[in-house]
XYZ file of C-alpha atoms in Angstrom:
431
model
C 2.411 32.759 -10.365
C 0.582 29.485 -9.999
C 2.131 26.942 -7.651
C 4.453 24.299 -9.023
C 3.001 20.850 -9.638
C 3.126 18.627 -6.584
C 4.726 15.256 -7.187
C 3.426 12.188 -5.420
C 5.842 11.308 -2.611
C 8.998 9.595 -3.789
C 8.386 10.088 -7.522
C 11.741 9.363 -9.168
C 13.150 8.580 -5.706
C 13.011 12.247 -4.787
C 10.593 12.066 -1.899
C 12.196 14.760 0.229
C 12.289 17.208 -2.669
C 8.724 16.399 -3.648
C 7.331 16.943 -0.178
C 9.293 20.143 0.195
C 7.805 21.336 -3.080
C 4.390 20.348 -1.788
C 4.770 22.492 1.301
C 6.291 25.480 -0.477
C 4.109 25.509 -3.558
C 0.752 24.872 -1.973
C 1.074 27.236 0.942
C 1.272 30.015 -1.639
C -1.732 28.826 -3.628
C -5.112 30.509 -3.470
C -7.478 28.239 -1.576
C -11.009 27.415 -2.673
C -13.530 27.915 0.077
C -14.015 24.159 0.370
C -10.350 23.761 1.311
C -10.709 25.705 4.534
C -10.791 23.386 7.564
C -14.141 23.204 9.257
C -13.981 22.044 12.908
C -17.543 20.740 12.653
C -16.351 18.368 9.952
C -13.431 16.941 11.919
C -13.420 13.137 11.720
C -14.696 11.301 14.775
C -12.691 8.342 16.040
C -13.678 5.028 14.564
C -16.396 6.424 12.311
C -15.225 4.854 9.045
C -16.449 1.256 8.826
C -13.936 -1.525 9.377
C -13.970 -2.783 5.796
C -10.485 -4.323 5.837
C -10.260 -6.746 8.774
C -7.207 -8.256 7.018
C -4.577 -6.340 5.028
C -5.943 -5.766 1.501
C -4.457 -7.838 -1.322
C -4.579 -7.199 -5.048
C -3.011 -5.447 -8.020
C -2.374 -1.821 -8.994
C -0.948 -0.611 -12.296
C 1.100 2.361 -11.101
C 4.612 1.128 -10.371
C 4.823 -0.969 -13.525
C 2.657 0.842 -16.103
C 2.288 4.378 -14.712
C 0.015 6.244 -17.183
C 0.437 3.675 -19.960
C -2.809 2.015 -18.979
C -6.023 1.067 -20.749
C -9.023 -1.215 -20.504
C -7.314 -4.162 -22.198
C -4.232 -3.993 -19.981
C -6.327 -3.893 -16.814
C -8.572 -6.772 -17.861
C -5.653 -8.855 -19.144
C -3.928 -8.513 -15.767
C -7.171 -9.281 -13.963
C -7.641 -12.466 -15.994
C -4.029 -13.396 -15.241
C -4.679 -13.047 -11.508
C -7.449 -15.607 -11.874
C -5.558 -17.884 -14.288
C -2.401 -18.062 -12.153
C -4.357 -18.829 -8.996
C -3.233 -15.619 -7.297
C -6.804 -14.356 -7.026
C -7.726 -17.539 -5.217
C -4.927 -16.842 -2.745
C -6.284 -13.377 -1.950
C -5.086 -11.007 -4.689
C -8.564 -9.887 -5.626
C -8.725 -6.056 -5.622
C -7.769 -4.597 -9.014
C -7.106 -0.860 -8.700
C -6.675 1.576 -11.580
C -4.333 4.358 -10.496
C -3.850 7.889 -11.904
C -4.493 8.788 -15.577
C -7.727 6.823 -16.060
C -9.892 9.905 -16.633
C -10.186 12.718 -19.150
C -8.555 16.087 -18.535
C -11.885 17.817 -17.856
C -15.119 16.964 -16.097
C -18.296 16.415 -18.061
C -21.085 18.925 -18.646
C -22.708 18.050 -15.308
C -19.431 18.241 -13.404
C -18.991 14.463 -13.406
C -15.746 12.525 -13.781
C -15.341 11.092 -17.281
C -13.195 8.094 -18.208
C -10.663 8.664 -20.987
C -12.676 7.516 -24.043
C -9.588 6.174 -25.837
C -8.117 4.264 -22.889
C -11.450 3.072 -21.487
C -13.922 3.122 -24.378
C -16.619 1.189 -22.505
C -16.376 3.336 -19.369
C -15.646 2.524 -15.746
C -18.974 0.929 -14.869
C -18.294 -1.645 -17.589
C -14.796 -2.253 -16.239
C -16.205 -2.831 -12.767
C -18.781 -5.284 -14.107
C -16.076 -7.281 -15.881
C -13.955 -7.455 -12.738
C -16.913 -8.492 -10.602
C -17.783 -11.259 -13.078
C -14.301 -12.654 -12.489
C -14.887 -12.651 -8.735
C -12.593 -9.643 -8.283
C -13.061 -6.253 -6.630
C -12.881 -2.895 -8.382
C -10.533 -0.187 -7.108
C -10.098 3.346 -8.433
C -7.881 6.393 -7.815
C -8.645 10.029 -7.065
C -7.059 12.953 -5.225
C -8.377 15.230 -2.479
C -6.762 18.251 -4.168
C -7.723 20.320 -7.183
C -5.857 17.961 -9.525
C -4.391 14.490 -9.344
C -0.615 14.058 -9.355
C -0.708 13.749 -13.167
C -2.982 16.801 -13.566
C -6.360 15.149 -14.038
C -9.438 16.494 -12.186
C -9.214 16.170 -8.411
C -12.146 15.762 -6.038
C -11.810 19.004 -4.062
C -15.226 20.661 -4.222
C -16.777 17.476 -5.657
C -16.481 14.955 -2.851
C -20.167 14.038 -2.620
C -20.644 13.845 -6.393
C -17.530 11.750 -6.959
C -18.330 9.358 -4.140
C -21.847 8.879 -5.513
C -20.395 8.257 -8.958
C -17.989 5.646 -7.589
C -20.848 3.932 -5.791
C -22.907 3.959 -9.006
C -19.964 2.285 -10.784
C -19.893 -0.349 -8.002
C -16.390 0.621 -6.882
C -15.123 -1.410 -3.915
C -11.892 0.433 -3.069
C -10.746 4.041 -3.395
C -7.145 5.232 -3.188
C -7.027 8.976 -2.504
C -3.797 10.864 -3.157
C -2.896 14.339 -1.861
C -1.252 16.262 -4.695
C -2.163 19.861 -5.524
C -3.815 20.617 -2.190
C -4.131 24.384 -1.689
C -3.589 25.508 1.893
C -6.186 27.966 3.123
C -4.800 31.206 4.597
C -4.641 30.996 8.375
C -4.644 27.190 8.403
C -1.828 24.695 8.582
C -1.033 22.046 6.014
C -1.996 19.358 8.542
C -5.370 20.986 9.296
C -6.175 21.255 5.599
C -5.268 17.660 4.764
C -7.231 16.439 7.758
C -10.322 18.320 6.674
C -10.184 17.254 3.020
C -9.593 13.581 3.772
C -12.371 13.809 6.340
C -14.706 15.196 3.697
C -13.904 12.386 1.272
C -14.275 9.823 4.051
C -17.742 11.087 4.945
C -18.779 11.249 1.310
C -17.799 7.633 0.723
C -19.523 6.532 3.898
C -22.669 8.453 2.996
C -23.095 6.453 -0.221
C -24.048 3.402 1.823
C -21.776 1.241 -0.326
C -18.925 -0.556 1.484
C -15.861 1.070 -0.126
C -12.465 0.363 1.400
C -10.651 3.689 1.748
C -6.883 3.986 1.220
C -5.529 7.311 2.511
C -2.263 8.783 1.199
C -2.069 11.730 3.620
C 0.826 10.509 5.846
C 3.113 10.217 2.809
C 2.976 14.009 2.499
C 4.200 14.489 6.075
C 7.057 11.979 6.291
C 9.631 14.767 6.362
C 7.666 17.211 8.538
C 8.904 15.689 11.802
C 7.729 12.599 13.643
C 5.234 14.468 15.834
C 3.077 15.730 12.975
C 3.726 12.622 10.846
C 2.441 10.344 13.583
C -0.480 12.702 14.231
C -1.506 12.424 10.568
C -1.242 8.632 10.750
C -3.474 8.763 13.823
C -6.343 10.542 12.101
C -5.810 8.564 8.879
C -6.788 5.512 10.935
C -10.024 7.310 11.803
C -11.029 8.368 8.288
C -9.904 5.272 6.353
C -8.834 1.644 6.468
C -5.189 1.897 5.401
C -2.685 4.638 4.655
C 0.453 5.192 2.655
C 3.102 6.155 5.183
C 5.900 7.581 3.063
C 7.927 7.503 -0.124
C 6.707 5.544 -3.160
C 8.432 2.302 -4.054
C 10.559 2.565 -7.208
C 9.047 2.452 -10.684
C 9.569 -0.220 -13.333
C 11.857 2.152 -15.280
C 14.251 2.355 -12.307
C 17.404 0.252 -12.142
C 17.372 -2.976 -10.137
C 19.707 -1.328 -7.615
C 17.307 1.596 -7.185
C 14.378 -0.789 -6.771
C 16.179 -2.750 -4.072
C 17.196 0.468 -2.328
C 13.564 1.638 -2.305
C 12.362 -1.685 -0.853
C 14.899 -1.430 1.980
C 14.049 2.239 2.575
C 10.301 1.590 2.742
C 10.842 -1.395 5.021
C 12.954 0.668 7.416
C 10.484 3.518 7.788
C 7.419 1.281 7.983
C 8.939 -1.130 10.500
C 9.211 1.773 12.943
C 5.469 2.487 12.722
C 4.244 -0.763 14.286
C 2.971 1.054 17.373
C 0.635 3.161 15.195
C -1.056 0.230 13.483
C -3.998 -1.675 14.903
C -6.062 -4.619 13.654
C -8.186 -3.502 10.720
C -6.199 -0.258 10.220
C -3.024 -0.861 8.236
C 0.307 0.846 7.564
C 0.977 0.608 3.811
C 4.647 0.694 2.654
C 3.560 0.488 -1.015
C 3.564 -2.083 -3.794
C 5.179 -5.495 -4.189
C 7.674 -5.558 -7.069
C 7.843 -9.313 -7.685
C 7.795 -9.845 -11.437
C 9.798 -8.737 -14.466
C 11.757 -6.145 -12.496
C 15.412 -7.203 -12.645
C 15.411 -8.027 -8.937
C 16.815 -11.347 -7.750
C 14.738 -14.164 -6.285
C 16.228 -13.347 -2.865
C 15.229 -9.695 -3.172
C 11.618 -10.235 -4.201
C 11.277 -12.927 -1.538
C 12.660 -10.555 1.076
C 10.097 -7.918 0.182
C 7.273 -10.437 0.337
C 8.423 -11.864 3.672
C 9.055 -8.469 5.269
C 5.720 -7.054 4.063
C 3.986 -10.124 5.498
C 5.729 -9.603 8.832
C 4.563 -5.978 8.875
C 0.931 -6.965 8.165
C 1.211 -4.739 5.104
C -1.253 -4.705 2.222
C 0.005 -7.139 -0.438
C -0.628 -5.181 -3.618
C 1.337 -6.342 -6.646
C 2.351 -3.828 -9.294
C 3.759 -5.780 -12.199
C 2.756 -7.398 -15.482
C 0.874 -10.419 -14.182
C 0.299 -11.668 -17.750
C 4.016 -12.446 -18.087
C 4.729 -13.469 -14.515
C 7.551 -15.982 -14.180
C 7.135 -19.189 -12.230
C 9.598 -17.792 -9.707
C 7.531 -14.663 -9.130
C 4.310 -16.691 -8.925
C 5.935 -18.884 -6.299
C 6.941 -15.874 -4.213
C 3.605 -14.065 -4.464
C 1.575 -17.235 -4.024
C 3.344 -18.794 -1.027
C 0.326 -19.629 1.129
C 2.377 -19.954 4.329
C 3.870 -16.462 3.932
C 0.470 -15.041 2.987
C -0.954 -16.604 6.160
C 1.525 -14.600 8.256
C 0.370 -11.376 6.586
C -3.319 -12.268 6.830
C -3.179 -13.637 10.383
C -6.420 -12.916 12.216
C -4.675 -11.360 15.210
C -3.875 -8.419 12.935
C -0.620 -7.356 14.610
C 2.270 -5.697 12.787
C 5.562 -7.401 13.588
C 8.014 -5.295 15.576
C 11.772 -4.878 15.397
C 13.495 -6.794 18.172
C 17.070 -6.102 17.034
C 18.882 -4.480 14.136
C 22.202 -3.137 12.941
C 23.380 -1.463 9.738
C 23.117 -4.671 7.730
C 20.422 -6.746 9.382
C 17.109 -6.719 11.187
C 15.056 -9.215 13.173
C 11.293 -8.902 13.518
C 8.839 -10.869 15.635
C 5.080 -11.105 15.064
C 2.633 -12.907 17.384
C 0.077 -15.064 15.575
C -3.485 -15.975 16.484
C -2.832 -19.638 17.330
C 0.008 -18.860 19.757
C 2.834 -19.287 17.252
C 5.287 -16.482 16.535
C 6.629 -15.493 13.125
C 10.280 -14.442 13.188
C 12.082 -12.874 10.221
C 15.873 -12.576 10.059
C 16.794 -10.121 7.280
C 20.302 -9.712 5.838
C 20.272 -6.414 3.959
C 24.051 -6.435 3.521
C 26.287 -7.467 0.643
C 27.811 -10.609 2.193
C 26.383 -13.771 3.728
C 25.786 -13.675 7.492
C 24.587 -15.922 10.263
C 21.778 -14.185 12.127
C 20.252 -15.145 15.459
C 17.979 -13.923 18.221
C 17.316 -15.288 21.678
C 13.908 -16.690 22.500
C 13.478 -14.060 25.202
C 14.333 -11.167 22.874
C 11.853 -12.479 20.314
C 9.125 -12.605 22.977
C 8.714 -16.381 22.835
C 7.159 -18.096 25.840
C 9.487 -20.234 27.897
C 9.688 -23.784 26.580
C 12.088 -26.703 26.564
C 12.410 -26.414 22.792
C 10.865 -24.702 19.783
C 9.726 -26.130 16.474
C 10.802 -24.014 13.500
C 9.049 -24.108 10.134
C 10.994 -22.186 7.475
C 8.171 -20.830 5.346
C 10.039 -20.406 2.057
C 11.922 -23.695 1.835
C 9.462 -25.702 3.934
C 12.312 -27.062 6.061
C 11.402 -28.027 9.655
C 13.902 -28.016 12.528
C 14.042 -27.696 16.324
C 15.861 -25.291 18.598
C 16.604 -25.482 22.282
C 16.792 -21.710 22.682
C 18.218 -19.235 20.165
C 16.528 -18.842 16.796
C 19.328 -19.060 14.240
C 19.561 -18.631 10.460
C 22.970 -19.725 9.192
C 24.757 -18.276 6.173
C 21.875 -16.052 5.079
C 22.743 -14.850 1.551
C 22.935 -11.103 0.785
C 19.537 -9.387 0.492
C 17.789 -12.499 1.836
C 15.273 -13.057 4.609
C 14.690 -16.267 6.529
C 11.115 -16.448 7.775
C 10.255 -18.924 10.528
C 6.958 -19.874 12.069
C 7.920 -20.861 15.611
C 5.869 -23.133 17.840
C 6.782 -23.687 21.522
C 7.468 -27.286 22.514
């Protein structure tokens, strides 16, 4: 019996089940010869170019549109990024996720764009994006098939990378569905080898292609030791990596979307020690837009993602973006925290069941501090200067980055009456 399809992590908020299915189904699958790990091909530390010195920013269709995607939808959203000013604020990489291709390769083994969805082909799409001053991102999978059963790159890494380079692709997101495990090899060994092969193939094209690795998401429930090990080599073969469960889809309820934001924040916040400048933990897409979430909830996600130096990749209908959502996504002071040149992920300095406080050192000597109320009632949150890692000073200047309000503190950093699901984000300057 052929193995069951492997869902991408967290599909329909069933991440644990999906990853369990991945392990069970694929270990039983017959493995092509190219799936067998080759020690000579093991990735060397630091070999993939540092093509993302700041966390990537842009747009991806998956969370909002899933497979209901076509050339017009992509280009309409791209134009909206430019028209709304979001592209000018950094949201410049437009990535087409799963379902862009036909069900079979062409006569020469090449990937073929779906002729109905993308009648002018992918090279044309890339040219249109580049003419707008945007970057072109595309999706593939290191397995035999993508998550939605389109052709995967296993056995075709060199050819597919060359094809992407020919199309002038700037960014590749590589998933890990339908990966057959070679007999005598572990799941971790196999994923490491296949992602290493794709990494080398992209590098060998000579084109600077930012590489987003999804491998760690398939190990979130395999224990912290192996999960962290996979994150470690993901930082060698690529520029950023999906750490765990997908954020909720547009079809999910607002409550499920908020729950997924909190869940992804909680797992990613614990990974700060595994991130380094230019190599980024990715807790998945921003949901600001027509999602049913409140202003406080979409602002919390934006502020928390900025504190974690996470990629800021919107997945919504930008063509119908409300003024409220544009304000959240386009807040230049919050974006500056995310894009800070020091490149440090903020770390948890205190937390309880309903709140968390993060601190993030910034390049100019300031510190960003986020006080997050994840509970259902308003709370006053505070942290001492020492706990937040602030240098000793007679006082501290506080700039609240959402409201713009400026205050001073003689010691503790306090946010009073923080509404439910809200985050207060300060930029703190000693003296």
